[in-house]
Short mmCIF file of C-alpha atoms in Angstrom, two decimals:
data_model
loop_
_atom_site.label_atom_id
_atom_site.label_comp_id
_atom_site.label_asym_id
_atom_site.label_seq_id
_atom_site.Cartn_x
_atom_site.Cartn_y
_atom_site.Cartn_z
CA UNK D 21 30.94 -17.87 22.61
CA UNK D 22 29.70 -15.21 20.47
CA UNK D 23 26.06 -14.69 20.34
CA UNK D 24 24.22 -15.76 17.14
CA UNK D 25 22.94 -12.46 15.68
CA UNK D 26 19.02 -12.97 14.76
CA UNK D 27 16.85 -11.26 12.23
CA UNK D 28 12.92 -11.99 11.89
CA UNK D 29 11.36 -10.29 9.32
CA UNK D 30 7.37 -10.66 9.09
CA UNK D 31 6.32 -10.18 5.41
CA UNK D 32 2.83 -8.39 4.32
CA UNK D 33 3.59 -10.96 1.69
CA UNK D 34 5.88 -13.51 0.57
CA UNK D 35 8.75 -11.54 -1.88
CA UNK D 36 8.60 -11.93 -5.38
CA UNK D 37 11.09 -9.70 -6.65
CA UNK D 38 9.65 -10.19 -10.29
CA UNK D 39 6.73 -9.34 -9.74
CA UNK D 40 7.38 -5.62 -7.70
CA UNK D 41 9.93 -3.10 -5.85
CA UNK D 42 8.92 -4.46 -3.27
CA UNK D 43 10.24 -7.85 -3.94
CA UNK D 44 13.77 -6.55 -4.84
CA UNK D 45 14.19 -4.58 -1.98
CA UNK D 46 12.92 -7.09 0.60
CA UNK D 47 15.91 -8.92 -1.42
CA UNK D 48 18.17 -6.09 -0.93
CA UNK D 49 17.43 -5.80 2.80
CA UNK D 50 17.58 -9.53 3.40
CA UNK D 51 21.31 -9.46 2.06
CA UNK D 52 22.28 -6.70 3.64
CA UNK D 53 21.51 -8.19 6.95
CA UNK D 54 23.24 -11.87 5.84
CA UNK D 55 26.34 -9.56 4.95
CA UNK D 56 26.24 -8.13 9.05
CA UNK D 57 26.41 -12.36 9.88
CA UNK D 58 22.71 -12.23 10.90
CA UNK D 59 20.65 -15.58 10.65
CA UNK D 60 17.28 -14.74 8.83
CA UNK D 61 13.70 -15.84 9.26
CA UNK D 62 11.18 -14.34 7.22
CA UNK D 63 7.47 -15.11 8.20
CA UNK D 64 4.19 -14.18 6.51
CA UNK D 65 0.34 -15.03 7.44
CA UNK D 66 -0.03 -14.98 3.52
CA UNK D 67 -0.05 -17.71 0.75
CA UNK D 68 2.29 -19.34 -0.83
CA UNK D 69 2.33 -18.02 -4.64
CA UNK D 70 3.80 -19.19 -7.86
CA UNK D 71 6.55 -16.73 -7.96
CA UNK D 72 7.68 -16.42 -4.61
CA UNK D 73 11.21 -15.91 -4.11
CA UNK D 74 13.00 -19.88 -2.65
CA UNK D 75 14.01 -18.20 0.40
CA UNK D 76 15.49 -21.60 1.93
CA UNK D 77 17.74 -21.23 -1.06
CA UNK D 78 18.84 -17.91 -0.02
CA UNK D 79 19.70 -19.45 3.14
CA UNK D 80 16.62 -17.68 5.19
CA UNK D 81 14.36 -19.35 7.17
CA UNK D 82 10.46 -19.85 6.02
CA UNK D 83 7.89 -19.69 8.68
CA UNK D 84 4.26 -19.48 8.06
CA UNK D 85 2.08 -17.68 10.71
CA UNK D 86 -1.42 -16.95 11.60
CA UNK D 87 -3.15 -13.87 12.02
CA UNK D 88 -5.04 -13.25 15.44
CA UNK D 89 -3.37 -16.74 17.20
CA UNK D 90 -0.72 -17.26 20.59
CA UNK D 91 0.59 -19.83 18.35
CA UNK D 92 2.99 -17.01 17.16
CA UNK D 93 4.04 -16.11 20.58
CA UNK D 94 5.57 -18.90 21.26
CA UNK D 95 6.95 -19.19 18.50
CA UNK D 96 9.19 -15.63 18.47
CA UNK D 97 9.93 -15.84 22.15
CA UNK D 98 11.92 -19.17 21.30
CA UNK D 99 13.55 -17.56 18.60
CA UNK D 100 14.62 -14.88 20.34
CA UNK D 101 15.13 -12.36 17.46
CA UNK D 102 17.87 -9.46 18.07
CA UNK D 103 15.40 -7.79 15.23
CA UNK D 104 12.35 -7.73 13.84
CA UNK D 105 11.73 -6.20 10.72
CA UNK D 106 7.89 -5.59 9.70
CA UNK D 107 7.27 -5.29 6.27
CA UNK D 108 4.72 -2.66 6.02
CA UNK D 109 2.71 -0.95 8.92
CA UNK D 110 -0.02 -3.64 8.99
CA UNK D 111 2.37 -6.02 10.15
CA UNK D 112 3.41 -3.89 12.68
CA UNK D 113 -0.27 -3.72 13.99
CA UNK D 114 -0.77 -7.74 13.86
CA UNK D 115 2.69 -8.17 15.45
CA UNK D 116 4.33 -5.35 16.86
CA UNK D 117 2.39 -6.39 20.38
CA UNK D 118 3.43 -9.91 20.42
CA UNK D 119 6.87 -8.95 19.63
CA UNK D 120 6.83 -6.09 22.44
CA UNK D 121 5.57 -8.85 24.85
CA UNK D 122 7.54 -11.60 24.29
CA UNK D 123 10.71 -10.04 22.83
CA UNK D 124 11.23 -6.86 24.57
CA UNK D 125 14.66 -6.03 24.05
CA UNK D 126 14.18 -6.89 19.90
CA UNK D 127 15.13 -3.52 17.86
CA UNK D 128 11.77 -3.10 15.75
CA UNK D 129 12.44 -1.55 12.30
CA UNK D 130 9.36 -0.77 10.12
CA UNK D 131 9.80 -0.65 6.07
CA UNK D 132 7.64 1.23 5.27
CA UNK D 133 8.15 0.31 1.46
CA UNK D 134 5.97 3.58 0.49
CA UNK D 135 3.93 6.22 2.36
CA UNK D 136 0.28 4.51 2.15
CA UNK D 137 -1.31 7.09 3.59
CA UNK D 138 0.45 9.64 0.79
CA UNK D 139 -0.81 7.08 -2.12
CA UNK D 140 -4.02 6.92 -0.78
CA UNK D 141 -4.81 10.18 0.05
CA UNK D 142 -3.61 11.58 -4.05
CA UNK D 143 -5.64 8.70 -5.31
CA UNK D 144 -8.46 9.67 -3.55
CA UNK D 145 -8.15 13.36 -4.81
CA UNK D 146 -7.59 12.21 -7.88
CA UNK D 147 -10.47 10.12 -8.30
CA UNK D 148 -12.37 13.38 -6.59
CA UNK D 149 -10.71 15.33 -9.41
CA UNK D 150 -9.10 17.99 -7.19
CA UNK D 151 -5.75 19.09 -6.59
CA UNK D 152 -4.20 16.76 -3.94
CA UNK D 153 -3.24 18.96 -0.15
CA UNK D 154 -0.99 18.33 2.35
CA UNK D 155 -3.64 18.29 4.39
CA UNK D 156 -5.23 15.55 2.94
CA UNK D 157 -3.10 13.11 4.73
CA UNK D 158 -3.93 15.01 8.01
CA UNK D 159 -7.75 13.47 6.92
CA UNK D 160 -6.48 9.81 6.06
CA UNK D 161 -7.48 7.38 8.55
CA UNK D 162 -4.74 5.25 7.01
CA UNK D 163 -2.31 8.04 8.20
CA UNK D 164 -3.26 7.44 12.14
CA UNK D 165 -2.67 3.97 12.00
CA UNK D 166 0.65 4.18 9.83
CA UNK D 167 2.31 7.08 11.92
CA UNK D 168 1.10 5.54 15.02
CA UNK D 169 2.80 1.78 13.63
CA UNK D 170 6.33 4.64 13.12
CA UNK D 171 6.15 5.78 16.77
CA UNK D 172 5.86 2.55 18.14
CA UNK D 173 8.90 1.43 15.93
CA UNK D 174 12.24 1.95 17.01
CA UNK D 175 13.19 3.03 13.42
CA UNK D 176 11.19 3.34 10.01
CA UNK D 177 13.41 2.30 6.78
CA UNK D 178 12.00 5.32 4.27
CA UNK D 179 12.65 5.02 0.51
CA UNK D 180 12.10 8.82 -0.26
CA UNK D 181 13.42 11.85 1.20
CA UNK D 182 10.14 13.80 0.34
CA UNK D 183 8.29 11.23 2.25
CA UNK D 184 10.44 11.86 5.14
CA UNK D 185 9.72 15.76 5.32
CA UNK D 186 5.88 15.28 5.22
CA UNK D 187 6.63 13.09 8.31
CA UNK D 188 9.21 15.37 9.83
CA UNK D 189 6.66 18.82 8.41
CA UNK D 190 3.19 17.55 8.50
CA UNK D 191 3.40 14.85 11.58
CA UNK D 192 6.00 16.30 13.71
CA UNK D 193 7.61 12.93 13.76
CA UNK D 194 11.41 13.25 15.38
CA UNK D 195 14.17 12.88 12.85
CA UNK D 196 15.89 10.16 15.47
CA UNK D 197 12.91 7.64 14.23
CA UNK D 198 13.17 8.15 10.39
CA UNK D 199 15.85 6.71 8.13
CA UNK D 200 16.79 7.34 4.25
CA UNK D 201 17.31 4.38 2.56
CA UNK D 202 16.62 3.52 -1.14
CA UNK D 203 17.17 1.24 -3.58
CA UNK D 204 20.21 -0.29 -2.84
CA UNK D 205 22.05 -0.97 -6.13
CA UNK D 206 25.42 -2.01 -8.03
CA UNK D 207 27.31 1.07 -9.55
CA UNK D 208 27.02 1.09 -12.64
CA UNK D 209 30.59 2.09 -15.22
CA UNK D 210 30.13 3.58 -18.53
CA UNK D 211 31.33 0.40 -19.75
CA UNK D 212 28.76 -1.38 -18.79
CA UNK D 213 26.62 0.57 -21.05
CA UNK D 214 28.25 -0.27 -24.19
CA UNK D 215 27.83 -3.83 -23.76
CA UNK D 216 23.80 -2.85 -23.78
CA UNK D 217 21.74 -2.90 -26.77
CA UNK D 218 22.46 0.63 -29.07
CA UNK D 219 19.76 3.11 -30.17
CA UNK D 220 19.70 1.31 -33.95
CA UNK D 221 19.21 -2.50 -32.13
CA UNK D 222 16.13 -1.29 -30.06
CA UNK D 223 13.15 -0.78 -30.87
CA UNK D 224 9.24 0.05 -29.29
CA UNK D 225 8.09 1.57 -26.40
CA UNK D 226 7.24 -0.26 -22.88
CA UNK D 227 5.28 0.40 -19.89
CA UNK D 228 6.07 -2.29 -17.20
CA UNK D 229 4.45 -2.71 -13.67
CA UNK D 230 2.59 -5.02 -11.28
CA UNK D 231 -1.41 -4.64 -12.16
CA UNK D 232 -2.15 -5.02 -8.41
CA UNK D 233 -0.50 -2.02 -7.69
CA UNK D 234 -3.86 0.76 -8.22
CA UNK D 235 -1.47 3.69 -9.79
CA UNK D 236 0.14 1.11 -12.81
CA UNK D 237 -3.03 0.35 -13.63
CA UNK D 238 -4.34 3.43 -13.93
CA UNK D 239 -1.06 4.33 -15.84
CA UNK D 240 -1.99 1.63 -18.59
CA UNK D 241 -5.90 3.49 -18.88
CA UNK D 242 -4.38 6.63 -19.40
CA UNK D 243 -1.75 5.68 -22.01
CA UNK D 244 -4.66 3.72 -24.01
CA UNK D 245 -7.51 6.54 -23.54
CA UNK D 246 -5.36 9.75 -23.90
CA UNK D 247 -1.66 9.47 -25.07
CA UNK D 248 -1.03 6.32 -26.91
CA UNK D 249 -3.59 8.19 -29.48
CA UNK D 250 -1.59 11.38 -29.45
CA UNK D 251 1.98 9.10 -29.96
CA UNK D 252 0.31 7.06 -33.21
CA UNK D 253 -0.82 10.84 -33.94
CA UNK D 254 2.67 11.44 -34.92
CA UNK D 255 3.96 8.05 -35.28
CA UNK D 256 1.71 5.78 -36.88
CA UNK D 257 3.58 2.85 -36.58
CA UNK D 258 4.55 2.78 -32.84
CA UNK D 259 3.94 0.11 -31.09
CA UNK D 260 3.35 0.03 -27.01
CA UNK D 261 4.09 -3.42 -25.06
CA UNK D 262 2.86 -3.36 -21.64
CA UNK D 263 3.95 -5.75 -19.03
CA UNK D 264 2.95 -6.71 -15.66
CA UNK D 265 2.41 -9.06 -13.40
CA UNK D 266 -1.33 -10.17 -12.22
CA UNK D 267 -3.37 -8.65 -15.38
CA UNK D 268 -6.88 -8.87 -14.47
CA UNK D 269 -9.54 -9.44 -17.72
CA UNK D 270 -10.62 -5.19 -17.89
CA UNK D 271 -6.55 -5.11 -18.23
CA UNK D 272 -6.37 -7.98 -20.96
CA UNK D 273 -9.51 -6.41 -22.65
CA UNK D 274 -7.34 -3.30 -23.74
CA UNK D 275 -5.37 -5.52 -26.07
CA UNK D 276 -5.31 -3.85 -29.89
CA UNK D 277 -2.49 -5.04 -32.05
CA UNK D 278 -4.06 -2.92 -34.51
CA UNK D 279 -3.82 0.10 -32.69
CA UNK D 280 -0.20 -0.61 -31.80
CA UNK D 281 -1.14 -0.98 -28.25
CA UNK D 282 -0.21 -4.86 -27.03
CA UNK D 283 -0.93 -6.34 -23.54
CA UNK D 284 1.54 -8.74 -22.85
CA UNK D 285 1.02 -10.05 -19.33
CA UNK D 286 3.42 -10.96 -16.82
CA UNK D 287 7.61 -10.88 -18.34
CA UNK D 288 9.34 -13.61 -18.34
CA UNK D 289 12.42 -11.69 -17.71
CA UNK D 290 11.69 -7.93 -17.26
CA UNK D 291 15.11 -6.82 -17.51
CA UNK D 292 15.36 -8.30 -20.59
CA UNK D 293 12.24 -6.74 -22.10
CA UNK D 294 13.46 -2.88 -20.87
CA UNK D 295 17.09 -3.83 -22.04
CA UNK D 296 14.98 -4.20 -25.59
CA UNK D 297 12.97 -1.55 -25.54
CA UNK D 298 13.95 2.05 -27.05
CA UNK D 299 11.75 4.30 -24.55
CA UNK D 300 10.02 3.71 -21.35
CA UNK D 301 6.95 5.51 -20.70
CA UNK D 302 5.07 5.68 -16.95
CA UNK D 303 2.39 8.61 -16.35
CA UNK D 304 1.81 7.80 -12.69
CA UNK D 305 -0.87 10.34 -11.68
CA UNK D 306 -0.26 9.34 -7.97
CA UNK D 307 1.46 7.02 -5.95
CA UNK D 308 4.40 7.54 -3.77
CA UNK D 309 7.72 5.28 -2.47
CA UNK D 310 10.28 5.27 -5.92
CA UNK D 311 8.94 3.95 -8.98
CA UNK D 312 11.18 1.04 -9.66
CA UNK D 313 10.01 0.62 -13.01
CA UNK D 314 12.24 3.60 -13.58
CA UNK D 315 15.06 3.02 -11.84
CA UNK D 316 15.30 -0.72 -13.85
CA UNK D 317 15.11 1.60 -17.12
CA UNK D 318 18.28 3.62 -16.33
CA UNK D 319 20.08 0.17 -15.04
CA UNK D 320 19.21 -1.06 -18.34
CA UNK D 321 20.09 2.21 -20.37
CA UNK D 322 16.49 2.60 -21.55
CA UNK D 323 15.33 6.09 -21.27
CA UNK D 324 11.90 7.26 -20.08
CA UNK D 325 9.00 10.10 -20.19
CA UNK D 326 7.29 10.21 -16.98
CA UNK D 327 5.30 12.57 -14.27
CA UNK D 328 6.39 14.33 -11.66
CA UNK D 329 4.80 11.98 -9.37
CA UNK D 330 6.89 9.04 -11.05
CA UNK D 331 10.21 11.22 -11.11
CA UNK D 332 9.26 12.14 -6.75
CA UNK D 333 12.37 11.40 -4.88
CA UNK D 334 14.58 9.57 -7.44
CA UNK D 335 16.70 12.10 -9.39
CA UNK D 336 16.86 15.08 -6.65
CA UNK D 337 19.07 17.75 -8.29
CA UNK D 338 20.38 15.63 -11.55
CA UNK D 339 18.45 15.38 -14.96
CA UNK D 340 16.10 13.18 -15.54
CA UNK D 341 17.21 10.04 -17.79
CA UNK D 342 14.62 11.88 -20.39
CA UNK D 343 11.93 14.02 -19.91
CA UNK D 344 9.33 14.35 -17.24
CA UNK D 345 6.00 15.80 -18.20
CA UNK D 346 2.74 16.14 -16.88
CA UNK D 347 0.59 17.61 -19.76
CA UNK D 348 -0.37 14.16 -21.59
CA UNK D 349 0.05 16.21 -25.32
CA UNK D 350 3.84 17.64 -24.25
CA UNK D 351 4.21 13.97 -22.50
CA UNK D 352 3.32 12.52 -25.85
CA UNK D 353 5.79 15.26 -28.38
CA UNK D 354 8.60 14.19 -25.82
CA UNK D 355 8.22 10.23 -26.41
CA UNK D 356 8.35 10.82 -29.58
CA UNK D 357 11.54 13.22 -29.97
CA UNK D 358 13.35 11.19 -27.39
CA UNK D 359 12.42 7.96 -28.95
CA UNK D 360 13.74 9.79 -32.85
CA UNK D 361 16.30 11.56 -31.61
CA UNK D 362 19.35 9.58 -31.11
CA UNK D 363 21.58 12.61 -29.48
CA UNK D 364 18.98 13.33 -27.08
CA UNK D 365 18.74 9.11 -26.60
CA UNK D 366 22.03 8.92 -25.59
CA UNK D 367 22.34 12.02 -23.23
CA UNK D 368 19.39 10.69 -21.74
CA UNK D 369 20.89 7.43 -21.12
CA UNK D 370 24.25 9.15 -19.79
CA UNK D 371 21.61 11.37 -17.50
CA UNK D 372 20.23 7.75 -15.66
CA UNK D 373 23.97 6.52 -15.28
CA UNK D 374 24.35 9.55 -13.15
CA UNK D 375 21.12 9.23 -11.19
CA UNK D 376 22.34 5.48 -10.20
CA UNK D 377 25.82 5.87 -9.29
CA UNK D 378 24.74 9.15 -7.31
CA UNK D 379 21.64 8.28 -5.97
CA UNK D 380 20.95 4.60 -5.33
CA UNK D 381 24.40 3.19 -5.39
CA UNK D 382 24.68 0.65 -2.38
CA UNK D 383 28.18 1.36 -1.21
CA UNK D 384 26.74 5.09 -0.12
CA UNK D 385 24.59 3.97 2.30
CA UNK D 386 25.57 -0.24 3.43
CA UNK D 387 28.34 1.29 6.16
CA UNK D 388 26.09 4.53 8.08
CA UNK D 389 23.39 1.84 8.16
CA UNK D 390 24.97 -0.75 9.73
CA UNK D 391 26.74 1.74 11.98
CA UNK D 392 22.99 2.99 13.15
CA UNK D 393 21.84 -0.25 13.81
CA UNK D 394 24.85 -1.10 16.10
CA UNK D 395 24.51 2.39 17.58
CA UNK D 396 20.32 1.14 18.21
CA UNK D 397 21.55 -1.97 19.90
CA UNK D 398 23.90 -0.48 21.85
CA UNK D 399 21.60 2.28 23.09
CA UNK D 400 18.12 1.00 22.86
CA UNK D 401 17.12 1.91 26.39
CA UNK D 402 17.81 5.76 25.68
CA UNK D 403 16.56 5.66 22.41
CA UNK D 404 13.22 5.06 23.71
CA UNK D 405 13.37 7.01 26.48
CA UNK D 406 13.57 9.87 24.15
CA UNK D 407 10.16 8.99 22.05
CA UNK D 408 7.75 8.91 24.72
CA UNK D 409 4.69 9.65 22.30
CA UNK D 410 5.78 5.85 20.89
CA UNK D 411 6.02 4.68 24.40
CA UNK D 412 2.45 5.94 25.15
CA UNK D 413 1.00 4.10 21.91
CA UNK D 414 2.86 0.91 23.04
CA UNK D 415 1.10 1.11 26.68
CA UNK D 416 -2.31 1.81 24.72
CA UNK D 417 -1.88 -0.32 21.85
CA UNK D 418 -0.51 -3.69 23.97
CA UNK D 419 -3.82 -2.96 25.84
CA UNK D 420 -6.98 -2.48 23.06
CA UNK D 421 -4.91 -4.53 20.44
CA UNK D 422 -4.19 -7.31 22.27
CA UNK D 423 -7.74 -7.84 23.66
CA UNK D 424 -9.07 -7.13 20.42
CA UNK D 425 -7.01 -10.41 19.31
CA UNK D 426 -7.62 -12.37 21.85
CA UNK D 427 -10.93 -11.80 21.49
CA UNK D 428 -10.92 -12.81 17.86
CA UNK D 429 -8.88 -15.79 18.77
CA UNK D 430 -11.14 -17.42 21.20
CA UNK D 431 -14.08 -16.64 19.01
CA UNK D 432 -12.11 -18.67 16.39
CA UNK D 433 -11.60 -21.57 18.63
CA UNK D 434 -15.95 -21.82 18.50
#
């Protein structure tokens, strides 16, 4: 009898692919894995929310869990998992020693979803107003806790290539442990572009991104203090709709159908919107991971004007679909021309047709990465005989982490 192939994934949060990147590509990696025959569980200590993904109708498995409780050891050591997937370092950290105790011989892959440490550090140079250094991260206590959750992992799932040199440059962290895998979409055909809206059917520009994410919001603040003004400079009756999911009231308060500038809240359907829209515009000024705000605009033929921060690891050698700028006055003359210009429109739109098929199509990476797992199963034993700086964090980490827990548990119990 052949043995039922198991994947548990524990989830920083439950996936709503609406709502983030995230969300899609926890969707991406969950079929990728039901392609390979695997039976899926996905479990999360966090709430249920509105727009949560029905995973039991994607034919996965819903567990809840709880944080700091030997409930959860029982409950993986009967399910036996072949894998466990951790989405996000801190799950790792809750986890990683319960799954290392009870399920020894489970391959433990880490998406890492973004570099947090890289986000955090740039954020917190850029609130510091100072250039952001590499050896910032060096500095980030975030960064010792997510390259020690790496080590510990038998393999970390990395979105961008530039992420993977600071790890391989800056961390010294062996090649062997690190794998490139990004968005995971369709090709796209040049047909499928003329069945989209033309230049002449759309109209406005749109920002679109999930308000709990610190960099979108920040985006939004930037467009309405400094370069929506500049845009209505030259094009006084341009009008900005910005989505996203979870608008707090400071977001809602920058409403000004006057000024052209419209909050609009959480889309209905954001493909939709961006399929409508003539120009994107996203002036990240830090973040890291792919921007899949951006990557939706060139499935949906909808050029964009964003930073070099927002363009980081997407288009590699190819042009952008559009322009990327990080002086907000030449980021503002380039919405405009590419939003007038129909020529420079539509090689724009031909530019993100190349990015896709070239950079994120799924059938270049589905087959080496189902090869390396097999390869991890296979040869699991010498795999981690060869990362002995993960093996020392495991015999450290079992240790403090696990009393740590247990000491939280029992004081729970009072």
């Amino acid at each position: 009898m052949t043995e039922i192939k198991k994947l548990l994934i524990i989830g920083f949060v439950w996936p709503e692919p609406n709502s983030s990147a995230a969300g899609a590509r926890m969707l991406q990696l969950i079929r990728l894995f039901q392609e390979e025959g695997y039976q899926i569980s996905f479990a999360s200590p966090a709430m249920d929310s509105d727009f949560m993904v029905d995973l039991e109708n994607l034919g996965v498995l819903k567990k809840s869990i709880i944080l700091n409780c030997a409930s959860f050891d029982g409950y993986v050591k009967e399910l036996n998992p072949t894998i466990v997937l951790f989405d996000r370092f801190m799950m790792e950290e809750q986890f990683g020693w319960r799954v290392s105790e009870n399920c020894p011989r489970a391959l433990k892959i880490l998406d890492t979803e973004d570099l947090h440490c890289l986000r955090l550090a740039r954020q917190k140079a850029f609130k510091e107003q100072r250039l952001f250094q590499l050896n910032d991260l060096v500095l980030e206590d975030v960064a010792k806790r997510e390259v020690a959750s790496i080590l510990r992992c038998d393999l970390s799932l990395m979105i961008s290539e530039y992420e993977i040199e600071l790890l391989r440059t800056v961390f010294k962290i062996e090649e062997s442990l690190l794998y490139y895998l990004p968005f995971l979409l369709d090709a796209k055909q040049v047909d499928d572009f003329i069945v989209l809206p033309s230049f002449e059917q759309r109209k406005d520009f749109v920002f679109i991104g999930n308000f709990l994410h610190e960099p979108n919001w920040n985006a939004v603040q930037y467009l309405k203090e400094i370069i929506w003004p500049l845009i209505r400079k030259w094009m006084p009756a341009a009008v900005l709709h910005v989505y996203g999911a979870y608008p707090s009231q400071k977001v809602l308060q920058l409403n000004n159908v006057k000024e052209g500038f419209v909050i609009e809240g959480r889309a209905a359907d954001a493909v939709e919107v961006v399929r409508g829209a003539r120009v994107v515009l996203a002036p990240i000024r830090f973040g890291a991971g792919l921007k899949g705000k951006l990557a939706e605009a060139m499935q949906c033929g909808t050029p964009s004007v964003t930073s070099t921060i927002g363009a980081e690891g997407m288009n590699g050698r190819l042009d952008w679909n559009g322009f990327v700028e990080d002086d907000p006055e030449v980021f503002a003359k380039r919405a405009v021309l590419l939003y007038e210009d129909e020529v420079i429109w539509r090689q724009a739109q031909k530019n993100g047709l190349e990015v896709l098929n070239n950079r994120f199509a799924k059938s270049l990476f589905v087959n080496d990465f189902k090869v390396r797992i097999k390869e991890l199963l296979l040869g699991i034993d010498a795999h981690r005989s060869n990362n002995f700086m993960g093996a020392i964090l495991q015999h450290h980490t079992i240790n403090s982490t696990k009393y740590m827990s247990r000491w939280i548990e029992e004081k729970n119990k009072k």
